[in-house]
Short mmCIF file of C-alpha atoms in Angstrom, two decimals:
data_model
loop_
_atom_site.label_atom_id
_atom_site.label_comp_id
_atom_site.label_asym_id
_atom_site.label_seq_id
_atom_site.Cartn_x
_atom_site.Cartn_y
_atom_site.Cartn_z
CA UNK A 16 -46.21 -33.17 27.85
CA UNK A 17 -43.61 -33.31 30.57
CA UNK A 18 -43.17 -36.72 32.12
CA UNK A 19 -41.86 -37.05 35.61
CA UNK A 20 -38.68 -39.08 35.44
CA UNK A 21 -37.07 -41.60 37.69
CA UNK A 22 -33.59 -43.01 37.49
CA UNK A 23 -32.54 -44.88 34.35
CA UNK A 24 -32.46 -48.24 36.11
CA UNK A 25 -36.00 -47.92 37.47
CA UNK A 26 -38.41 -46.34 34.98
CA UNK A 27 -41.52 -46.73 37.14
CA UNK A 28 -40.15 -45.79 40.54
CA UNK A 29 -42.10 -43.68 42.99
CA UNK A 30 -40.06 -40.62 41.97
CA UNK A 31 -41.77 -40.84 38.57
CA UNK A 32 -45.06 -39.81 40.19
CA UNK A 33 -46.38 -36.94 42.25
CA UNK A 34 -46.18 -37.84 45.93
CA UNK A 35 -49.34 -38.88 47.75
CA UNK A 36 -49.47 -35.47 49.46
CA UNK A 37 -48.97 -33.62 46.16
CA UNK A 38 -51.64 -35.73 44.47
CA UNK A 39 -54.12 -35.13 47.29
CA UNK A 40 -53.46 -31.37 47.28
CA UNK A 41 -53.91 -31.24 43.50
CA UNK A 42 -57.08 -33.38 43.49
CA UNK A 43 -58.66 -31.32 46.27
CA UNK A 44 -57.85 -28.10 44.42
CA UNK A 45 -59.05 -29.51 41.09
CA UNK A 46 -62.39 -30.70 42.51
CA UNK A 47 -62.83 -27.98 45.12
CA UNK A 48 -63.55 -30.81 47.55
CA UNK A 49 -61.35 -30.81 50.66
CA UNK A 50 -62.77 -34.12 51.85
CA UNK A 51 -61.09 -36.13 49.09
CA UNK A 52 -57.66 -37.67 48.78
CA UNK A 53 -55.76 -38.56 45.65
CA UNK A 54 -55.29 -42.24 46.45
CA UNK A 55 -57.10 -43.31 43.29
CA UNK A 56 -54.50 -41.73 41.01
CA UNK A 57 -50.80 -41.94 40.20
CA UNK A 58 -49.97 -38.70 38.40
CA UNK A 59 -47.03 -39.03 36.01
CA UNK A 60 -47.22 -36.21 33.49
CA UNK A 61 -48.30 -32.63 32.92
CA UNK A 62 -49.04 -31.01 29.58
CA UNK A 63 -48.41 -27.43 28.51
CA UNK A 64 -51.88 -26.33 29.63
CA UNK A 65 -51.32 -27.54 33.20
CA UNK A 66 -53.47 -30.67 32.89
CA UNK A 67 -52.33 -33.94 34.41
CA UNK A 68 -52.01 -37.44 32.99
CA UNK A 69 -52.43 -40.17 35.57
CA UNK A 70 -53.09 -43.82 36.09
CA UNK A 71 -56.60 -44.24 37.51
CA UNK A 72 -56.38 -47.07 40.04
CA UNK A 73 -59.82 -48.53 39.37
CA UNK A 74 -58.88 -52.16 38.66
CA UNK A 75 -58.34 -53.70 42.09
CA UNK A 76 -55.48 -56.14 42.32
CA UNK A 77 -54.15 -55.35 38.86
CA UNK A 78 -50.66 -54.07 38.05
CA UNK A 79 -50.11 -50.36 37.50
CA UNK A 80 -49.46 -50.86 33.77
CA UNK A 81 -52.93 -52.46 33.48
CA UNK A 82 -54.75 -49.43 34.94
CA UNK A 83 -56.45 -46.91 32.65
CA UNK A 84 -54.69 -43.64 31.83
CA UNK A 85 -56.78 -40.52 32.39
CA UNK A 86 -56.45 -36.81 31.74
CA UNK A 87 -57.71 -34.09 34.07
CA UNK A 88 -57.24 -30.74 32.41
CA UNK A 89 -56.62 -27.33 33.90
CA UNK A 90 -59.95 -26.09 32.52
CA UNK A 91 -62.03 -29.03 33.77
CA UNK A 92 -61.48 -31.40 30.85
CA UNK A 93 -61.68 -35.07 31.76
CA UNK A 94 -61.24 -38.28 29.86
CA UNK A 95 -60.01 -41.82 29.96
CA UNK A 96 -57.47 -41.69 27.14
CA UNK A 97 -56.22 -45.30 27.19
CA UNK A 98 -57.22 -48.54 28.87
CA UNK A 99 -53.65 -49.22 30.00
CA UNK A 100 -50.03 -48.20 29.56
CA UNK A 101 -49.68 -50.12 26.29
CA UNK A 102 -52.57 -48.17 24.76
CA UNK A 103 -51.17 -44.90 26.08
CA UNK A 104 -47.79 -45.58 24.49
CA UNK A 105 -49.46 -46.26 21.13
CA UNK A 106 -51.53 -43.08 21.54
CA UNK A 107 -48.33 -41.07 22.00
CA UNK A 108 -46.63 -42.89 19.13
CA UNK A 109 -49.53 -41.91 16.86
CA UNK A 110 -48.92 -38.23 17.62
CA UNK A 111 -51.59 -37.59 20.23
CA UNK A 112 -51.12 -36.37 23.78
CA UNK A 113 -53.62 -36.85 26.60
CA UNK A 114 -55.22 -33.41 26.05
CA UNK A 115 -55.80 -34.12 22.36
CA UNK A 116 -57.23 -37.53 23.19
CA UNK A 117 -59.58 -36.18 25.88
CA UNK A 118 -60.89 -33.16 23.98
CA UNK A 119 -62.23 -32.30 20.57
CA UNK A 120 -61.19 -28.65 20.59
CA UNK A 121 -58.97 -29.09 17.53
CA UNK A 122 -60.92 -31.56 15.35
CA UNK A 123 -58.94 -30.65 12.21
CA UNK A 124 -55.56 -31.27 13.85
CA UNK A 125 -53.46 -33.73 11.89
CA UNK A 126 -51.23 -35.70 14.27
CA UNK A 127 -47.74 -36.76 13.28
CA UNK A 128 -46.48 -40.16 14.27
CA UNK A 129 -43.32 -40.08 16.36
CA UNK A 130 -40.61 -42.61 15.46
CA UNK A 131 -38.95 -42.56 18.87
CA UNK A 132 -42.23 -43.09 20.71
CA UNK A 133 -43.23 -45.76 18.20
CA UNK A 134 -40.01 -47.63 19.03
CA UNK A 135 -40.87 -47.48 22.74
CA UNK A 136 -44.42 -48.71 22.10
CA UNK A 137 -43.09 -51.52 19.90
CA UNK A 138 -40.66 -52.59 22.62
CA UNK A 139 -43.31 -52.52 25.36
CA UNK A 140 -46.39 -53.77 23.50
CA UNK A 141 -45.55 -55.02 20.00
CA UNK A 142 -48.73 -57.09 19.62
CA UNK A 143 -51.06 -54.33 20.85
CA UNK A 144 -50.44 -51.75 18.12
CA UNK A 145 -53.44 -49.46 17.64
CA UNK A 146 -54.19 -46.02 16.25
CA UNK A 147 -54.84 -43.15 18.64
CA UNK A 148 -58.48 -43.17 17.55
CA UNK A 149 -58.84 -46.88 18.33
CA UNK A 150 -57.12 -46.44 21.71
CA UNK A 151 -59.41 -43.59 22.81
CA UNK A 152 -62.56 -45.27 21.46
CA UNK A 153 -61.77 -48.44 23.40
CA UNK A 154 -61.10 -46.45 26.58
CA UNK A 155 -64.33 -44.48 26.19
CA UNK A 156 -66.32 -47.70 25.68
CA UNK A 157 -64.79 -49.37 28.72
CA UNK A 158 -65.10 -46.34 31.02
CA UNK A 159 -68.01 -44.25 29.70
CA UNK A 160 -68.83 -42.68 33.07
CA UNK A 161 -65.38 -41.38 34.08
CA UNK A 162 -66.22 -37.73 33.47
CA UNK A 163 -69.51 -37.97 35.36
CA UNK A 164 -67.82 -39.84 38.20
CA UNK A 165 -65.23 -37.10 38.58
CA UNK A 166 -67.75 -34.26 38.23
CA UNK A 167 -69.87 -35.77 41.02
CA UNK A 168 -66.88 -35.29 43.33
CA UNK A 169 -66.63 -31.59 42.51
CA UNK A 170 -68.07 -28.89 44.71
#
């Protein structure tokens, strides 16, 4: 997955995300619905298939790092992959990307933990360590209707 990067002194600056116009154009194209905007998402990464990872701004008044992380794939895949940034970092550390977390196309895939990403997750959320499976199960329990919600917006 390619993460959009900001400057080293500001890891979550606006440059780390698609612009509002880019997000709206993408979301309209993805849903086929020209009446929508992308205000409910902050897109920060794209995987090798063309799918996007984004914060879903569903928790009013909560910080960005407390918003769920979702995946909207290039072939219509959808999923809430983590309840927040901490969970997403542990998902990555456990060797899963957002596509793998949102789909079951490769059920026999054996992920490999990543030491560098584990170090980042430990720095950011040392007391929230969880396996990728636990992270995705928690996200699915908390947001079971995400896929249906998004599909209802499609034309």
